[in-house]
Amino acid sequence: FWAPDSRQLLTVADFQLHITVWNLHDMSEIIIKNPKLAANGISFTTDEHFIAIAHRKECKDYIGVYAIQADWQRVKCFLSASVDLEEIVWSP
């Protein structure tokens, strides 16, 4: 996946063990562990400041919110109210 700024690329490891964010500008990388879904579990905000990623941990689904402009720091993580999370999208 390309990040909205086109300067970063997201790849999902085999078996969805982690997501690697490759910064093509400064050649750095950031690892985000335990994503649940590859395509439907990643959603960028329309203003391109945040990304939501579905996580699976201890047999429960979580949603992690990361600040893209702050080197992909997680700003919030919360338990999903669903039994089996299938997709996440931002509300307009």
mmCIF file of C-alpha atoms in Angstrom:
data_model
loop_
_atom_site.group_PDB
_atom_site.id
_atom_site.type_symbol
_atom_site.label_atom_id
_atom_site.label_comp_id
_atom_site.label_asym_id
_atom_site.label_seq_id
_atom_site.Cartn_x
_atom_site.Cartn_y
_atom_site.Cartn_z
ATOM 1 C CA PHE A 1 0.000 0.000 0.000
ATOM 2 C CA TRP A 2 1.154 3.551 -0.662
ATOM 3 C CA ALA A 3 0.697 6.095 2.100
ATOM 4 C CA PRO A 4 -1.277 9.152 0.959
ATOM 5 C CA ASP A 5 1.863 11.323 0.840
ATOM 6 C CA SER A 6 3.492 8.882 -1.663
ATOM 7 C CA ARG A 7 6.726 9.050 0.333
ATOM 8 C CA GLN A 8 6.004 5.924 2.356
ATOM 9 C CA LEU A 9 5.138 2.380 1.420
ATOM 10 C CA LEU A 10 3.372 -0.158 3.646
ATOM 11 C CA THR A 11 4.034 -3.866 3.242
ATOM 12 C CA VAL A 12 2.369 -6.717 5.115
ATOM 13 C CA ALA A 13 4.558 -9.694 6.070
ATOM 14 C CA ASP A 14 3.569 -13.272 5.354
ATOM 15 C CA PHE A 15 0.916 -14.578 7.720
ATOM 16 C CA GLN A 16 0.203 -10.926 8.662
ATOM 17 C CA LEU A 17 2.800 -10.944 11.442
ATOM 18 C CA HIS A 18 3.575 -7.248 11.024
ATOM 19 C CA ILE A 19 3.288 -4.208 8.777
ATOM 20 C CA THR A 20 6.477 -2.448 7.734
ATOM 21 C CA VAL A 21 6.284 1.244 6.882
ATOM 22 C CA TRP A 22 9.134 2.100 4.516
ATOM 23 C CA ASN A 23 10.002 5.790 4.339
ATOM 24 C CA LEU A 24 11.424 6.374 0.866
ATOM 25 C CA HIS A 25 12.611 9.877 1.745
ATOM 26 C CA ASP A 26 15.010 9.078 4.599
ATOM 27 C CA MET A 27 15.210 5.270 4.074
ATOM 28 C CA SER A 28 13.892 4.478 7.577
ATOM 29 C CA GLU A 29 11.423 1.763 8.510
ATOM 30 C CA ILE A 30 8.813 1.314 11.218
ATOM 31 C CA ILE A 31 7.284 -2.007 12.306
ATOM 32 C CA ILE A 32 3.642 -2.279 13.414
ATOM 33 C CA LYS A 33 2.935 -5.667 14.986
ATOM 34 C CA ASN A 34 -0.105 -7.940 14.880
ATOM 35 C CA PRO A 35 -2.276 -6.545 12.086
ATOM 36 C CA LYS A 36 -5.443 -8.549 11.631
ATOM 37 C CA LEU A 37 -6.333 -7.853 8.018
ATOM 38 C CA ALA A 38 -4.152 -6.764 5.134
ATOM 39 C CA ALA A 39 -6.441 -4.806 2.807
ATOM 40 C CA ASN A 40 -9.640 -4.197 4.791
ATOM 41 C CA GLY A 41 -7.912 -3.632 8.117
ATOM 42 C CA ILE A 42 -6.079 -0.439 7.120
ATOM 43 C CA SER A 43 -7.798 2.917 6.663
ATOM 44 C CA PHE A 44 -6.357 6.429 6.221
ATOM 45 C CA THR A 45 -8.246 9.583 7.213
ATOM 46 C CA THR A 46 -9.177 11.935 4.374
ATOM 47 C CA ASP A 47 -6.854 14.637 5.750
ATOM 48 C CA GLU A 48 -4.008 12.066 5.691
ATOM 49 C CA HIS A 49 -3.001 12.699 9.321
ATOM 50 C CA PHE A 50 -4.062 9.369 10.830
ATOM 51 C CA ILE A 51 -4.340 5.711 9.974
ATOM 52 C CA ALA A 52 -6.485 3.086 11.704
ATOM 53 C CA ILE A 53 -5.191 -0.478 11.737
ATOM 54 C CA ALA A 54 -7.119 -3.533 12.905
ATOM 55 C CA HIS A 55 -5.090 -5.697 15.312
ATOM 56 C CA ARG A 56 -5.639 -9.167 16.729
ATOM 57 C CA LYS A 57 -4.215 -9.743 20.204
ATOM 58 C CA GLU A 58 -5.073 -12.363 22.824
ATOM 59 C CA CYS A 59 -7.980 -13.602 20.657
ATOM 60 C CA LYS A 60 -9.599 -10.142 20.657
ATOM 61 C CA ASP A 61 -9.874 -7.465 17.977
ATOM 62 C CA TYR A 62 -8.452 -4.004 18.575
ATOM 63 C CA ILE A 63 -8.207 -0.840 16.517
ATOM 64 C CA GLY A 64 -4.992 1.129 16.722
ATOM 65 C CA VAL A 65 -4.888 4.752 15.601
ATOM 66 C CA TYR A 66 -1.514 6.067 14.473
ATOM 67 C CA ALA A 67 -0.360 9.627 13.736
ATOM 68 C CA ILE A 68 1.335 9.573 10.351
ATOM 69 C CA GLN A 69 3.028 12.965 10.725
ATOM 70 C CA ALA A 70 4.464 11.952 14.136
ATOM 71 C CA ASP A 71 6.528 9.040 12.778
ATOM 72 C CA TRP A 72 3.610 6.629 12.974
ATOM 73 C CA GLN A 73 3.268 6.832 16.753
ATOM 74 C CA ARG A 74 0.216 5.052 18.149
ATOM 75 C CA VAL A 75 -2.067 7.629 19.727
ATOM 76 C CA LYS A 76 -4.939 5.331 20.715
ATOM 77 C CA CYS A 77 -5.744 1.639 20.905
ATOM 78 C CA PHE A 78 -9.156 0.343 21.837
ATOM 79 C CA LEU A 79 -11.065 -2.922 21.935
ATOM 80 C CA SER A 80 -13.469 -3.424 19.053
ATOM 81 C CA ALA A 81 -17.121 -3.973 19.937
ATOM 82 C CA SER A 82 -17.444 -6.632 17.240
ATOM 83 C CA VAL A 83 -17.017 -10.381 17.636
ATOM 84 C CA ASP A 84 -14.956 -10.728 14.449
ATOM 85 C CA LEU A 85 -13.766 -7.471 12.869
ATOM 86 C CA GLU A 86 -13.856 -7.651 9.055
ATOM 87 C CA GLU A 87 -13.254 -4.075 7.868
ATOM 88 C CA ILE A 88 -12.563 -0.589 9.191
ATOM 89 C CA VAL A 89 -13.258 2.783 7.562
ATOM 90 C CA TRP A 90 -13.268 6.341 8.838
ATOM 91 C CA SER A 91 -16.578 8.145 9.075
ATOM 92 C CA PRO A 92 -16.624 11.398 7.067
#
